[in-house]
GROMACS .gro file of C-alpha atoms in nm:
model
  334
    1UNK     CA    1  10.244   9.329   8.789
    2UNK     CA    2  10.517   9.347   9.055
    3UNK     CA    3  10.840   9.508   8.933
    4UNK     CA    4  11.032   9.540   9.263
    5UNK     CA    5  11.060   9.320   9.572
    6UNK     CA    6  11.251   9.422   9.885
    7UNK     CA    7  11.343   9.181  10.164
    8UNK     CA    8  11.422   9.414  10.452
    9UNK     CA    9  11.363   9.453  10.821
   10UNK     CA   10  11.713   9.364  10.940
   11UNK     CA   11  11.888   9.050  10.823
   12UNK     CA   12  11.661   8.834  10.606
   13UNK     CA   13  11.985   8.685  10.471
   14UNK     CA   14  11.984   8.467  10.786
   15UNK     CA   15  11.694   8.267  10.641
   16UNK     CA   16  11.765   7.909  10.542
   17UNK     CA   17  11.748   7.835  10.166
   18UNK     CA   18  11.428   7.632  10.217
   19UNK     CA   19  11.262   7.923  10.398
   20UNK     CA   20  11.359   8.153  10.114
   21UNK     CA   21  11.211   7.912   9.859
   22UNK     CA   22  10.882   7.906  10.051
   23UNK     CA   23  10.862   8.286  10.057
   24UNK     CA   24  10.930   8.316   9.685
   25UNK     CA   25  10.674   8.044   9.613
   26UNK     CA   26  10.414   8.236   9.814
   27UNK     CA   27  10.492   8.556   9.623
   28UNK     CA   28  10.460   8.371   9.293
   29UNK     CA   29  10.123   8.227   9.392
   30UNK     CA   30   9.975   8.567   9.476
   31UNK     CA   31  10.145   8.804   9.231
   32UNK     CA   32  10.284   8.816   8.881
   33UNK     CA   33  10.646   8.923   8.913
   34UNK     CA   34  10.791   9.099   8.612
   35UNK     CA   35  11.082   8.929   8.442
   36UNK     CA   36  11.401   9.108   8.548
   37UNK     CA   37  11.230   9.277   8.844
   38UNK     CA   38  11.460   9.448   9.093
   39UNK     CA   39  11.474   9.210   9.392
   40UNK     CA   40  11.674   9.332   9.690
   41UNK     CA   41  11.803   9.143   9.992
   42UNK     CA   42  11.914   9.336  10.302
   43UNK     CA   43  12.209   9.190  10.488
   44UNK     CA   44  12.482   9.256  10.739
   45UNK     CA   45  12.838   9.213  10.608
   46UNK     CA   46  12.963   8.857  10.646
   47UNK     CA   47  12.622   8.702  10.714
   48UNK     CA   48  12.531   8.574  10.367
   49UNK     CA   49  12.655   8.218  10.340
   50UNK     CA   50  12.737   8.085   9.994
   51UNK     CA   51  12.442   7.844   9.992
   52UNK     CA   52  12.199   8.122  10.085
   53UNK     CA   53  12.341   8.360   9.825
   54UNK     CA   54  12.329   8.096   9.552
   55UNK     CA   55  11.967   8.011   9.631
   56UNK     CA   56  11.867   8.377   9.656
   57UNK     CA   57  12.017   8.451   9.315
   58UNK     CA   58  11.855   8.143   9.164
   59UNK     CA   59  11.522   8.272   9.290
   60UNK     CA   60  11.579   8.614   9.133
   61UNK     CA   61  11.764   8.830   9.387
   62UNK     CA   62  11.982   9.070   9.187
   63UNK     CA   63  12.051   9.342   9.443
   64UNK     CA   64  12.204   9.327   9.793
   65UNK     CA   65  12.202   9.617  10.039
   66UNK     CA   66  12.466   9.593  10.312
   67UNK     CA   67  12.455   9.773  10.648
   68UNK     CA   68  12.818   9.889  10.650
   69UNK     CA   69  12.789  10.222  10.839
   70UNK     CA   70  13.167  10.281  10.831
   71UNK     CA   71  13.485  10.141  10.679
   72UNK     CA   72  13.679  10.246  10.992
   73UNK     CA   73  13.717   9.972  11.252
   74UNK     CA   74  13.696  10.189  11.564
   75UNK     CA   75  13.370  10.345  11.448
   76UNK     CA   76  13.218  10.005  11.366
   77UNK     CA   77  13.311   9.872  11.711
   78UNK     CA   78  13.171  10.179  11.888
   79UNK     CA   79  12.820  10.113  11.753
   80UNK     CA   80  12.830   9.739  11.810
   81UNK     CA   81  12.897   9.626  11.454
   82UNK     CA   82  13.068   9.288  11.436
   83UNK     CA   83  13.260   9.353  11.113
   84UNK     CA   84  13.578   9.541  11.027
   85UNK     CA   85  13.619   9.782  10.739
   86UNK     CA   86  13.826   9.532  10.544
   87UNK     CA   87  13.565   9.260  10.595
   88UNK     CA   88  13.302   9.495  10.451
   89UNK     CA   89  13.512   9.570  10.146
   90UNK     CA   90  13.586   9.200  10.098
   91UNK     CA   91  13.215   9.115  10.123
   92UNK     CA   92  13.122   9.377   9.863
   93UNK     CA   93  13.382   9.239   9.622
   94UNK     CA   94  13.264   8.880   9.689
   95UNK     CA   95  12.902   8.961   9.612
   96UNK     CA   96  12.990   9.118   9.279
   97UNK     CA   97  13.230   8.839   9.188
   98UNK     CA   98  12.955   8.584   9.251
   99UNK     CA   99  12.725   8.767   9.012
  100UNK     CA  100  12.508   9.004   9.215
  101UNK     CA  101  12.426   9.281   8.968
  102UNK     CA  102  12.381   9.567   9.215
  103UNK     CA  103  12.558   9.594   9.552
  104UNK     CA  104  12.475   9.883   9.780
  105UNK     CA  105  12.604   9.998  10.118
  106UNK     CA  106  12.530  10.268  10.371
  107UNK     CA  107  12.753  10.510  10.561
  108UNK     CA  108  12.651  10.707  10.869
  109UNK     CA  109  12.783  11.054  10.946
  110UNK     CA  110  12.813  11.141  11.314
  111UNK     CA  111  12.930  10.809  11.461
  112UNK     CA  112  13.134  10.802  11.783
  113UNK     CA  113  13.503  10.885  11.726
  114UNK     CA  114  13.435  10.996  11.369
  115UNK     CA  115  13.658  11.274  11.237
  116UNK     CA  116  13.690  11.450  10.905
  117UNK     CA  117  13.991  11.232  10.829
  118UNK     CA  118  13.822  10.902  10.917
  119UNK     CA  119  13.510  11.000  10.723
  120UNK     CA  120  13.723  11.086  10.422
  121UNK     CA  121  13.875  10.739  10.449
  122UNK     CA  122  13.530  10.575  10.437
  123UNK     CA  123  13.439  10.783  10.133
  124UNK     CA  124  13.763  10.691   9.960
  125UNK     CA  125  13.711  10.318  10.022
  126UNK     CA  126  13.363  10.349   9.870
  127UNK     CA  127  13.515  10.526   9.570
  128UNK     CA  128  13.783  10.259   9.529
  129UNK     CA  129  13.520   9.984   9.536
  130UNK     CA  130  13.311  10.171   9.280
  131UNK     CA  131  13.613  10.216   9.053
  132UNK     CA  132  13.656   9.837   9.053
  133UNK     CA  133  13.291   9.786   8.964
  134UNK     CA  134  13.210   9.632   9.303
  135UNK     CA  135  12.996   9.899   9.472
  136UNK     CA  136  12.710  10.048   9.270
  137UNK     CA  137  12.494  10.230   9.527
  138UNK     CA  138  12.564  10.427   9.844
  139UNK     CA  139  12.331  10.574  10.106
  140UNK     CA  140  12.460  10.843  10.343
  141UNK     CA  141  12.262  10.909  10.660
  142UNK     CA  142  12.308  11.137  10.959
  143UNK     CA  143  12.326  10.950  11.289
  144UNK     CA  144  11.986  10.947  11.457
  145UNK     CA  145  11.987  10.927  11.835
  146UNK     CA  146  11.718  10.683  11.944
  147UNK     CA  147  11.606  10.782  12.292
  148UNK     CA  148  11.511  10.420  12.363
  149UNK     CA  149  11.857  10.282  12.285
  150UNK     CA  150  12.140  10.256  12.539
  151UNK     CA  151  12.354  10.498  12.339
  152UNK     CA  152  12.062  10.737  12.299
  153UNK     CA  153  11.989  10.745  12.671
  154UNK     CA  154  12.353  10.816  12.748
  155UNK     CA  155  12.383  11.095  12.490
  156UNK     CA  156  12.056  11.263  12.583
  157UNK     CA  157  12.129  11.227  12.954
  158UNK     CA  158  12.482  11.362  12.929
  159UNK     CA  159  12.627  11.028  13.035
  160UNK     CA  160  12.977  10.901  12.973
  161UNK     CA  161  12.916  10.532  12.898
  162UNK     CA  162  12.880  10.343  12.568
  163UNK     CA  163  13.098  10.595  12.378
  164UNK     CA  164  12.839  10.871  12.427
  165UNK     CA  165  13.092  11.156  12.473
  166UNK     CA  166  13.258  11.055  12.144
  167UNK     CA  167  12.943  11.105  11.933
  168UNK     CA  168  13.007  11.376  11.674
  169UNK     CA  169  12.840  11.713  11.719
  170UNK     CA  170  12.547  11.806  11.496
  171UNK     CA  171  12.762  12.066  11.320
  172UNK     CA  172  13.035  11.812  11.244
  173UNK     CA  173  12.781  11.558  11.119
  174UNK     CA  174  12.639  11.815  10.876
  175UNK     CA  175  12.990  11.902  10.760
  176UNK     CA  176  13.061  11.534  10.696
  177UNK     CA  177  12.741  11.505  10.493
  178UNK     CA  178  12.851  11.805  10.285
  179UNK     CA  179  13.189  11.637  10.230
  180UNK     CA  180  13.010  11.331  10.093
  181UNK     CA  181  12.795  11.542   9.858
  182UNK     CA  182  13.110  11.707   9.721
  183UNK     CA  183  13.329  11.396   9.699
  184UNK     CA  184  13.101  11.119   9.574
  185UNK     CA  185  13.002  11.264   9.233
  186UNK     CA  186  13.373  11.282   9.150
  187UNK     CA  187  13.403  10.903   9.183
  188UNK     CA  188  13.089  10.826   8.985
  189UNK     CA  189  12.819  10.834   9.252
  190UNK     CA  190  12.556  11.082   9.133
  191UNK     CA  191  12.326  11.211   9.406
  192UNK     CA  192  11.962  11.146   9.317
  193UNK     CA  193  11.796  11.187   9.658
  194UNK     CA  194  11.885  11.360   9.984
  195UNK     CA  195  12.053  11.048  10.124
  196UNK     CA  196  12.119  10.837   9.814
  197UNK     CA  197  12.391  10.819   9.550
  198UNK     CA  198  12.421  10.574   9.262
  199UNK     CA  199  12.644  10.481   8.972
  200UNK     CA  200  12.474  10.532   8.637
  201UNK     CA  201  12.184  10.290   8.594
  202UNK     CA  202  12.179  10.174   8.957
  203UNK     CA  203  11.926  10.394   9.137
  204UNK     CA  204  11.703  10.200   9.375
  205UNK     CA  205  11.381  10.153   9.182
  206UNK     CA  206  11.204  10.022   9.490
  207UNK     CA  207  11.288  10.323   9.705
  208UNK     CA  208  11.186  10.560   9.427
  209UNK     CA  209  10.832  10.427   9.469
  210UNK     CA  210  10.816  10.574   9.819
  211UNK     CA  211  10.930  10.919   9.704
  212UNK     CA  212  10.707  10.915   9.395
  213UNK     CA  213  10.405  10.793   9.596
  214UNK     CA  214  10.357  10.481   9.388
  215UNK     CA  215  10.158  10.198   9.551
  216UNK     CA  216  10.342   9.933   9.749
  217UNK     CA  217  10.240   9.641   9.967
  218UNK     CA  218  10.424   9.543  10.284
  219UNK     CA  219  10.402   9.189  10.419
  220UNK     CA  220  10.507   9.075  10.766
  221UNK     CA  221  10.562   9.218  11.113
  222UNK     CA  222  10.550   9.602  11.122
  223UNK     CA  223  10.527   9.617  10.741
  224UNK     CA  224  10.374   9.933  10.591
  225UNK     CA  225  10.169   9.969  10.273
  226UNK     CA  226  10.022  10.244  10.056
  227UNK     CA  227   9.752  10.211   9.793
  228UNK     CA  228   9.619  10.495   9.580
  229UNK     CA  229   9.247  10.579   9.597
  230UNK     CA  230   9.160  10.828   9.326
  231UNK     CA  231   9.308  11.163   9.434
  232UNK     CA  232   9.401  11.030   9.778
  233UNK     CA  233   9.542  10.713   9.928
  234UNK     CA  234   9.515  10.471  10.215
  235UNK     CA  235   9.817  10.385  10.429
  236UNK     CA  236   9.812  10.084  10.659
  237UNK     CA  237  10.057   9.900  10.879
  238UNK     CA  238  10.077   9.560  11.043
  239UNK     CA  239  10.128   9.509  11.417
  240UNK     CA  240  10.480   9.585  11.536
  241UNK     CA  241  10.481   9.327  11.817
  242UNK     CA  242  10.501   8.956  11.739
  243UNK     CA  243  10.249   8.876  12.012
  244UNK     CA  244   9.990   9.095  11.836
  245UNK     CA  245  10.069   8.978  11.483
  246UNK     CA  246   9.813   8.713  11.391
  247UNK     CA  247   9.752   8.789  11.024
  248UNK     CA  248   9.400   8.916  11.090
  249UNK     CA  249   9.458   9.251  10.919
  250UNK     CA  250   9.622   9.590  10.949
  251UNK     CA  251   9.669   9.729  11.298
  252UNK     CA  252   9.682  10.092  11.184
  253UNK     CA  253   9.492  10.244  10.890
  254UNK     CA  254   9.518  10.607  10.772
  255UNK     CA  255   9.306  10.756  10.496
  256UNK     CA  256   9.488  11.028  10.301
  257UNK     CA  257   9.272  11.300  10.148
  258UNK     CA  258   9.352  11.530   9.855
  259UNK     CA  259   9.528  11.793  10.065
  260UNK     CA  260   9.730  11.536  10.257
  261UNK     CA  261   9.823  11.370   9.927
  262UNK     CA  262   9.949  11.705   9.798
  263UNK     CA  263  10.156  11.757  10.113
  264UNK     CA  264  10.303  11.408  10.079
  265UNK     CA  265  10.390  11.478   9.715
  266UNK     CA  266  10.585  11.784   9.830
  267UNK     CA  267  10.786  11.648  10.119
  268UNK     CA  268  10.851  11.312   9.954
  269UNK     CA  269  10.906  11.436   9.599
  270UNK     CA  270  11.136  11.720   9.701
  271UNK     CA  271  11.369  11.466   9.858
  272UNK     CA  272  11.463  11.370   9.501
  273UNK     CA  273  11.720  11.588   9.327
  274UNK     CA  274  11.506  11.601   9.012
  275UNK     CA  275  11.234  11.771   9.213
  276UNK     CA  276  10.857  11.775   9.175
  277UNK     CA  277  10.677  11.844   8.847
  278UNK     CA  278  10.434  12.127   8.922
  279UNK     CA  279  10.200  12.011   8.643
  280UNK     CA  280  10.137  11.688   8.835
  281UNK     CA  281  10.012  11.873   9.145
  282UNK     CA  282   9.662  12.003   9.211
  283UNK     CA  283   9.657  12.365   9.079
  284UNK     CA  284   9.460  12.502   9.374
  285UNK     CA  285   9.715  12.368   9.621
  286UNK     CA  286  10.008  12.486   9.408
  287UNK     CA  287   9.869  12.840   9.418
  288UNK     CA  288   9.870  12.829   9.798
  289UNK     CA  289  10.243  12.749   9.808
  290UNK     CA  290  10.379  12.965   9.526
  291UNK     CA  291  10.467  13.265   9.741
  292UNK     CA  292  10.656  13.044   9.986
  293UNK     CA  293  10.838  12.870   9.701
  294UNK     CA  294  10.948  13.203   9.554
  295UNK     CA  295  11.068  13.325   9.894
  296UNK     CA  296  11.264  13.004   9.951
  297UNK     CA  297  11.413  13.038   9.602
  298UNK     CA  298  11.529  13.393   9.682
  299UNK     CA  299  11.695  13.253   9.995
  300UNK     CA  300  11.878  12.994   9.786
  301UNK     CA  301  11.698  12.698   9.941
  302UNK     CA  302  11.480  12.607   9.642
  303UNK     CA  303  11.497  12.641   9.265
  304UNK     CA  304  11.224  12.664   9.001
  305UNK     CA  305  11.350  12.507   8.679
  306UNK     CA  306  11.182  12.346   8.380
  307UNK     CA  307  10.841  12.339   8.542
  308UNK     CA  308  10.977  12.172   8.855
  309UNK     CA  309  11.027  12.272   9.217
  310UNK     CA  310  11.360  12.152   9.357
  311UNK     CA  311  11.570  12.179   9.668
  312UNK     CA  312  11.915  12.330   9.624
  313UNK     CA  313  12.214  12.172   9.797
  314UNK     CA  314  12.170  12.425  10.079
  315UNK     CA  315  11.801  12.341  10.092
  316UNK     CA  316  11.874  11.970  10.137
  317UNK     CA  317  12.074  12.051  10.450
  318UNK     CA  318  11.768  12.214  10.607
  319UNK     CA  319  11.501  12.013  10.426
  320UNK     CA  320  11.277  11.976  10.730
  321UNK     CA  321  11.267  12.354  10.771
  322UNK     CA  322  11.181  12.397  10.402
  323UNK     CA  323  10.905  12.136  10.418
  324UNK     CA  324  10.767  12.296  10.730
  325UNK     CA  325  10.748  12.639  10.570
  326UNK     CA  326  10.579  12.505  10.257
  327UNK     CA  327  10.320  12.308  10.449
  328UNK     CA  328  10.257  12.593  10.691
  329UNK     CA  329  10.188  12.823  10.396
  330UNK     CA  330   9.949  12.568  10.246
  331UNK     CA  331   9.759  12.532  10.573
  332UNK     CA  332   9.736  12.909  10.628
  333UNK     CA  333   9.619  12.969  10.271
  334UNK     CA  334   9.377  12.680  10.278
   0.00000   0.00000   0.00000
């Protein structure tokens, strides 16, 4: 039984209604989709035409995730976004008014020209939209510099083109993230994962599957899947180049053993604010990590509460370091 469907990979909202009908028909032929399943459509602001939205909702789409990045015009322009902040806010209101149950957006900390004041403005716009019942979910990411992008090459090479000198420092980006973690709960967005905040009842059920290591099946170019196999799992991915994608099978297959599954449970489960239930982990692997967990707890980076291991707010800021220390301890002990 399928209880979540996610149309991602960029802008599937550009599909024609007939193409969308064909995809849903194919899903229905192969799988039993639970009534009321969470069905998400990724989109860029302003790109969902009325006819497409109406057809998507008729077919069961009840959640839209918008790539906003910022509600400040200069920041949007600097990273090549075609929308303005007001157009984003208008689109969010339109989607809710037309009956989409759950509307999410993302914000990125560390964009070119971003300041504490401009970031606060983006957070306040998100809060205002939430107060009006329009925005129900918000993701907050730190800007990642892709070395293969034009901006990335300029930043890493110390260049001055494509707004590279205006990219926020790492320290400022972290400060902006901390601002979000402090501000958003006050306007109703509870943090439930390192990068995700939701109004009550609107956590992303699909994304939770990744963090909880529940099985999922990816279909299409560069789609990834994970299926459980007893104590382990198998992860596989389709080709990431259209020329190599012929439907003949997965291009990359990884078998996950018991130890690897334990490590995944740690670094994925600890991303969630509720933490990892120790009772659900293999006891022999837990024993290998306990000393490291206690040390991290003394440093204020982890907490042990109610039979769960959790990251503290400080720990979330240096989560990769925490994960590295836990896994290093497990490897040394094992």
